[in-house]
């Protein structure tokens, strides 16, 4: 009984935090209401069977303090509130796989119904995920995949992301010259998948033949380290024309370092509109960048978990289903060569942000 009351209170708190509409029952009785008799307590079916009321879904982002993942968590919370699901947002202590495994095991002990993971490692979480699934817990990944997930909620196809990044580099170099990549962690499967797809594109099309990929460095999605890595790139490669960062933290840090140095280097990549004001548009280091709506990643993750829980899909390749948001999804194949170990649900295509629309979108996320 105490657990049910705690879950109900947690749901009410989330509803108020996310400013969702809907009736809220305070649970308070009139002052003259009679106390519930012990016999009525015994007749509560959930009390007799030990069943809990409603679903509880948890999200495990890559790290605390990563604002991009915090926005994803916002979408997760909002979708849970919409569907009457109790959400848990649990950040690991650091970006290691061990820290994420600890969080996952704690959630298993809490007997949650579903866990969504922004994976920090392609393999090391597999054991914890198997334990969760063996206990009937739905497990999906988002942003970055890992082995063992039932479905990977992919913000965009790897090929689509790679295409806009490589074409940005081609455009910003003028068709030839040196460029470098500033990634997140060296084990981030989404980053490595995009980088591998970029390599495949460049190798397969002669129009990229005059581009020279000098190095790939890792800022670990930390502001200062990414800034320092950018400064090192500018020092070590004086002929560098473009720095491409397929991570929002790295993209912003690269823009700051380049503009603070009054460098002619251009920055391409994936960035958050609200972070990037002043760095995107004509006369800046980056005329344009790409991304998607991270709020939608969070909400699509919830809808996918719910569809798995409801039996609308098993996550098998080729299945189509209509989720609670009314959108139809088709489950697409995995591609281990690009770090995608699970079947996928694609949220959408990359979207271009430039001087003409950055202000409008910065007000949204």
PDB file of C-alpha atoms in Angstrom, residues 24-166:
ATOM      1  CA  UNK A  24      -5.082  15.908 -10.280  1.00  0.00           C
ATOM      2  CA  UNK A  25      -6.555  14.160  -7.297  1.00  0.00           C
ATOM      3  CA  UNK A  26      -4.976  15.498  -4.112  1.00  0.00           C
ATOM      4  CA  UNK A  27      -5.907  12.296  -2.334  1.00  0.00           C
ATOM      5  CA  UNK A  28      -7.314  14.308   0.589  1.00  0.00           C
ATOM      6  CA  UNK A  29     -10.676  13.349   2.122  1.00  0.00           C
ATOM      7  CA  UNK A  30     -13.206  15.760   3.647  1.00  0.00           C
ATOM      8  CA  UNK A  31     -12.614  16.363   7.331  1.00  0.00           C
ATOM      9  CA  UNK A  32     -15.757  14.436   8.241  1.00  0.00           C
ATOM     10  CA  UNK A  33     -15.034  11.421   6.071  1.00  0.00           C
ATOM     11  CA  UNK A  34     -15.062   8.145   8.003  1.00  0.00           C
ATOM     12  CA  UNK A  35     -11.793   6.283   8.415  1.00  0.00           C
ATOM     13  CA  UNK A  36     -11.365   3.278   6.133  1.00  0.00           C
ATOM     14  CA  UNK A  37     -12.157   0.051   7.942  1.00  0.00           C
ATOM     15  CA  UNK A  38      -9.541  -2.708   8.179  1.00  0.00           C
ATOM     16  CA  UNK A  39     -11.890  -4.999   6.235  1.00  0.00           C
ATOM     17  CA  UNK A  40     -11.828  -2.595   3.278  1.00  0.00           C
ATOM     18  CA  UNK A  41      -8.021  -2.639   3.300  1.00  0.00           C
ATOM     19  CA  UNK A  42      -8.069  -6.432   3.007  1.00  0.00           C
ATOM     20  CA  UNK A  43     -10.375  -6.269  -0.026  1.00  0.00           C
ATOM     21  CA  UNK A  44      -7.864  -4.202  -2.050  1.00  0.00           C
ATOM     22  CA  UNK A  45      -6.834  -6.634  -4.853  1.00  0.00           C
ATOM     23  CA  UNK A  46      -3.431  -5.002  -5.371  1.00  0.00           C
ATOM     24  CA  UNK A  47      -2.751  -5.443  -1.657  1.00  0.00           C
ATOM     25  CA  UNK A  48      -3.639  -9.138  -1.813  1.00  0.00           C
ATOM     26  CA  UNK A  49      -1.616  -9.968  -4.946  1.00  0.00           C
ATOM     27  CA  UNK A  50       1.333  -7.623  -4.396  1.00  0.00           C
ATOM     28  CA  UNK A  51       0.731  -6.004  -7.793  1.00  0.00           C
ATOM     29  CA  UNK A  52       1.670  -2.380  -8.282  1.00  0.00           C
ATOM     30  CA  UNK A  53      -0.499   0.193  -9.983  1.00  0.00           C
ATOM     31  CA  UNK A  54       0.626   1.616 -13.325  1.00  0.00           C
ATOM     32  CA  UNK A  55       3.937   1.430 -15.178  1.00  0.00           C
ATOM     33  CA  UNK A  56       7.283   2.852 -14.140  1.00  0.00           C
ATOM     34  CA  UNK A  57       9.822   3.720 -16.845  1.00  0.00           C
ATOM     35  CA  UNK A  58      13.383   4.829 -16.138  1.00  0.00           C
ATOM     36  CA  UNK A  59      15.846   6.705 -18.324  1.00  0.00           C
ATOM     37  CA  UNK A  60      19.635   6.462 -17.879  1.00  0.00           C
ATOM     38  CA  UNK A  61      21.364   9.277 -19.806  1.00  0.00           C
ATOM     39  CA  UNK A  62      25.078   9.260 -20.584  1.00  0.00           C
ATOM     40  CA  UNK A  63      26.094  11.608 -17.791  1.00  0.00           C
ATOM     41  CA  UNK A  64      24.931  14.301 -15.385  1.00  0.00           C
ATOM     42  CA  UNK A  65      25.426  17.883 -16.502  1.00  0.00           C
ATOM     43  CA  UNK A  66      25.020  17.052 -20.197  1.00  0.00           C
ATOM     44  CA  UNK A  67      22.378  19.598 -21.174  1.00  0.00           C
ATOM     45  CA  UNK A  68      21.529  17.779 -24.395  1.00  0.00           C
ATOM     46  CA  UNK A  69      20.578  14.671 -22.429  1.00  0.00           C
ATOM     47  CA  UNK A  70      18.691  16.806 -19.935  1.00  0.00           C
ATOM     48  CA  UNK A  71      16.501  18.029 -22.801  1.00  0.00           C
ATOM     49  CA  UNK A  72      15.958  14.404 -23.872  1.00  0.00           C
ATOM     50  CA  UNK A  73      14.927  13.625 -20.285  1.00  0.00           C
ATOM     51  CA  UNK A  74      12.407  16.477 -20.458  1.00  0.00           C
ATOM     52  CA  UNK A  75      10.724  14.836 -23.445  1.00  0.00           C
ATOM     53  CA  UNK A  76      10.807  11.511 -21.613  1.00  0.00           C
ATOM     54  CA  UNK A  77       9.105  12.995 -18.539  1.00  0.00           C
ATOM     55  CA  UNK A  78       6.454  14.781 -20.583  1.00  0.00           C
ATOM     56  CA  UNK A  79       5.517  11.637 -22.534  1.00  0.00           C
ATOM     57  CA  UNK A  80       5.354   9.582 -19.339  1.00  0.00           C
ATOM     58  CA  UNK A  81       3.048  12.152 -17.745  1.00  0.00           C
ATOM     59  CA  UNK A  82       0.839  12.108 -20.839  1.00  0.00           C
ATOM     60  CA  UNK A  83       0.462   8.322 -20.625  1.00  0.00           C
ATOM     61  CA  UNK A  84       0.116   8.071 -16.843  1.00  0.00           C
ATOM     62  CA  UNK A  85       3.504   6.401 -16.444  1.00  0.00           C
ATOM     63  CA  UNK A  86       5.754   7.111 -13.450  1.00  0.00           C
ATOM     64  CA  UNK A  87       9.149   8.325 -14.757  1.00  0.00           C
ATOM     65  CA  UNK A  88      12.566   7.964 -13.134  1.00  0.00           C
ATOM     66  CA  UNK A  89      15.565   9.920 -14.436  1.00  0.00           C
ATOM     67  CA  UNK A  90      18.785   8.415 -13.078  1.00  0.00           C
ATOM     68  CA  UNK A  91      22.189   9.788 -14.085  1.00  0.00           C
ATOM     69  CA  UNK A  92      25.381   7.715 -13.681  1.00  0.00           C
ATOM     70  CA  UNK A  93      28.226   9.137 -11.591  1.00  0.00           C
ATOM     71  CA  UNK A  94      30.480   9.429 -14.659  1.00  0.00           C
ATOM     72  CA  UNK A  95      30.695   8.363 -18.305  1.00  0.00           C
ATOM     73  CA  UNK A  96      32.045   4.878 -17.594  1.00  0.00           C
ATOM     74  CA  UNK A  97      30.153   1.704 -18.425  1.00  0.00           C
ATOM     75  CA  UNK A  98      30.596   0.605 -14.818  1.00  0.00           C
ATOM     76  CA  UNK A  99      28.689   3.636 -13.572  1.00  0.00           C
ATOM     77  CA  UNK A 100      25.826   2.965 -15.972  1.00  0.00           C
ATOM     78  CA  UNK A 101      25.751  -0.723 -15.013  1.00  0.00           C
ATOM     79  CA  UNK A 102      25.403   0.260 -11.354  1.00  0.00           C
ATOM     80  CA  UNK A 103      22.413   2.454 -12.180  1.00  0.00           C
ATOM     81  CA  UNK A 104      20.791  -0.281 -14.286  1.00  0.00           C
ATOM     82  CA  UNK A 105      21.202  -2.864 -11.507  1.00  0.00           C
ATOM     83  CA  UNK A 106      19.667  -0.456  -8.997  1.00  0.00           C
ATOM     84  CA  UNK A 107      16.672   0.040 -11.278  1.00  0.00           C
ATOM     85  CA  UNK A 108      16.278  -3.719 -11.664  1.00  0.00           C
ATOM     86  CA  UNK A 109      16.116  -3.968  -7.874  1.00  0.00           C
ATOM     87  CA  UNK A 110      13.366  -1.334  -7.897  1.00  0.00           C
ATOM     88  CA  UNK A 111      11.364  -3.565 -10.286  1.00  0.00           C
ATOM     89  CA  UNK A 112      10.761  -0.876 -12.890  1.00  0.00           C
ATOM     90  CA  UNK A 113       8.858  -1.869 -16.034  1.00  0.00           C
ATOM     91  CA  UNK A 114      11.196  -0.342 -18.588  1.00  0.00           C
ATOM     92  CA  UNK A 115      14.702   1.119 -18.846  1.00  0.00           C
ATOM     93  CA  UNK A 116      15.994   3.435 -21.595  1.00  0.00           C
ATOM     94  CA  UNK A 117      19.782   3.837 -21.859  1.00  0.00           C
ATOM     95  CA  UNK A 118      21.964   6.388 -23.652  1.00  0.00           C
ATOM     96  CA  UNK A 119      24.832   3.914 -23.801  1.00  0.00           C
ATOM     97  CA  UNK A 120      28.435   4.864 -23.029  1.00  0.00           C
ATOM     98  CA  UNK A 121      29.870   1.553 -24.250  1.00  0.00           C
ATOM     99  CA  UNK A 122      28.956  -0.820 -27.088  1.00  0.00           C
ATOM    100  CA  UNK A 123      29.380  -4.077 -25.123  1.00  0.00           C
ATOM    101  CA  UNK A 124      30.006  -3.634 -21.395  1.00  0.00           C
ATOM    102  CA  UNK A 125      26.337  -3.095 -20.489  1.00  0.00           C
ATOM    103  CA  UNK A 126      25.145  -6.328 -22.067  1.00  0.00           C
ATOM    104  CA  UNK A 127      25.213  -8.345 -18.834  1.00  0.00           C
ATOM    105  CA  UNK A 128      23.144  -5.842 -16.861  1.00  0.00           C
ATOM    106  CA  UNK A 129      20.690  -5.513 -19.752  1.00  0.00           C
ATOM    107  CA  UNK A 130      20.277  -9.296 -19.963  1.00  0.00           C
ATOM    108  CA  UNK A 131      19.497  -9.434 -16.240  1.00  0.00           C
ATOM    109  CA  UNK A 132      16.823  -6.764 -16.709  1.00  0.00           C
ATOM    110  CA  UNK A 133      15.227  -8.472 -19.697  1.00  0.00           C
ATOM    111  CA  UNK A 134      15.254 -11.855 -17.969  1.00  0.00           C
ATOM    112  CA  UNK A 135      13.053 -10.254 -15.303  1.00  0.00           C
ATOM    113  CA  UNK A 136      10.559  -8.987 -17.871  1.00  0.00           C
ATOM    114  CA  UNK A 137      11.851  -5.404 -17.987  1.00  0.00           C
ATOM    115  CA  UNK A 138      11.682  -3.711 -21.382  1.00  0.00           C
ATOM    116  CA  UNK A 139      15.101  -2.293 -22.322  1.00  0.00           C
ATOM    117  CA  UNK A 140      15.698   0.134 -25.193  1.00  0.00           C
ATOM    118  CA  UNK A 141      18.565   2.425 -26.115  1.00  0.00           C
ATOM    119  CA  UNK A 142      18.520   6.003 -27.384  1.00  0.00           C
ATOM    120  CA  UNK A 143      21.164   8.379 -28.758  1.00  0.00           C
ATOM    121  CA  UNK A 144      23.825   5.627 -28.619  1.00  0.00           C
ATOM    122  CA  UNK A 145      23.273   1.874 -28.933  1.00  0.00           C
ATOM    123  CA  UNK A 146      24.759  -1.117 -27.084  1.00  0.00           C
ATOM    124  CA  UNK A 147      24.456  -4.879 -27.296  1.00  0.00           C
ATOM    125  CA  UNK A 148      21.392  -6.415 -25.653  1.00  0.00           C
ATOM    126  CA  UNK A 149      18.864  -3.642 -26.311  1.00  0.00           C
ATOM    127  CA  UNK A 150      15.492  -4.653 -27.741  1.00  0.00           C
ATOM    128  CA  UNK A 151      15.254  -1.550 -29.941  1.00  0.00           C
ATOM    129  CA  UNK A 152      17.514   1.433 -30.579  1.00  0.00           C
ATOM    130  CA  UNK A 153      15.587   4.726 -30.817  1.00  0.00           C
ATOM    131  CA  UNK A 154      17.829   6.395 -33.360  1.00  0.00           C
ATOM    132  CA  UNK A 155      17.529  10.161 -33.809  1.00  0.00           C
ATOM    133  CA  UNK A 156      18.358   9.766 -37.507  1.00  0.00           C
ATOM    134  CA  UNK A 157      19.897   7.103 -39.710  1.00  0.00           C
ATOM    135  CA  UNK A 158      23.688   6.938 -39.535  1.00  0.00           C
ATOM    136  CA  UNK A 159      23.944   7.435 -43.266  1.00  0.00           C
ATOM    137  CA  UNK A 160      21.813  10.591 -43.142  1.00  0.00           C
ATOM    138  CA  UNK A 161      23.916  12.095 -40.337  1.00  0.00           C
ATOM    139  CA  UNK A 162      27.165  11.198 -42.066  1.00  0.00           C
ATOM    140  CA  UNK A 163      25.945  12.690 -45.346  1.00  0.00           C
ATOM    141  CA  UNK A 164      25.170  16.131 -43.910  1.00  0.00           C
ATOM    142  CA  UNK A 165      28.446  16.191 -41.984  1.00  0.00           C
ATOM    143  CA  UNK A 166      30.630  15.217 -44.948  1.00  0.00           C
TER     144      UNK A 166
END
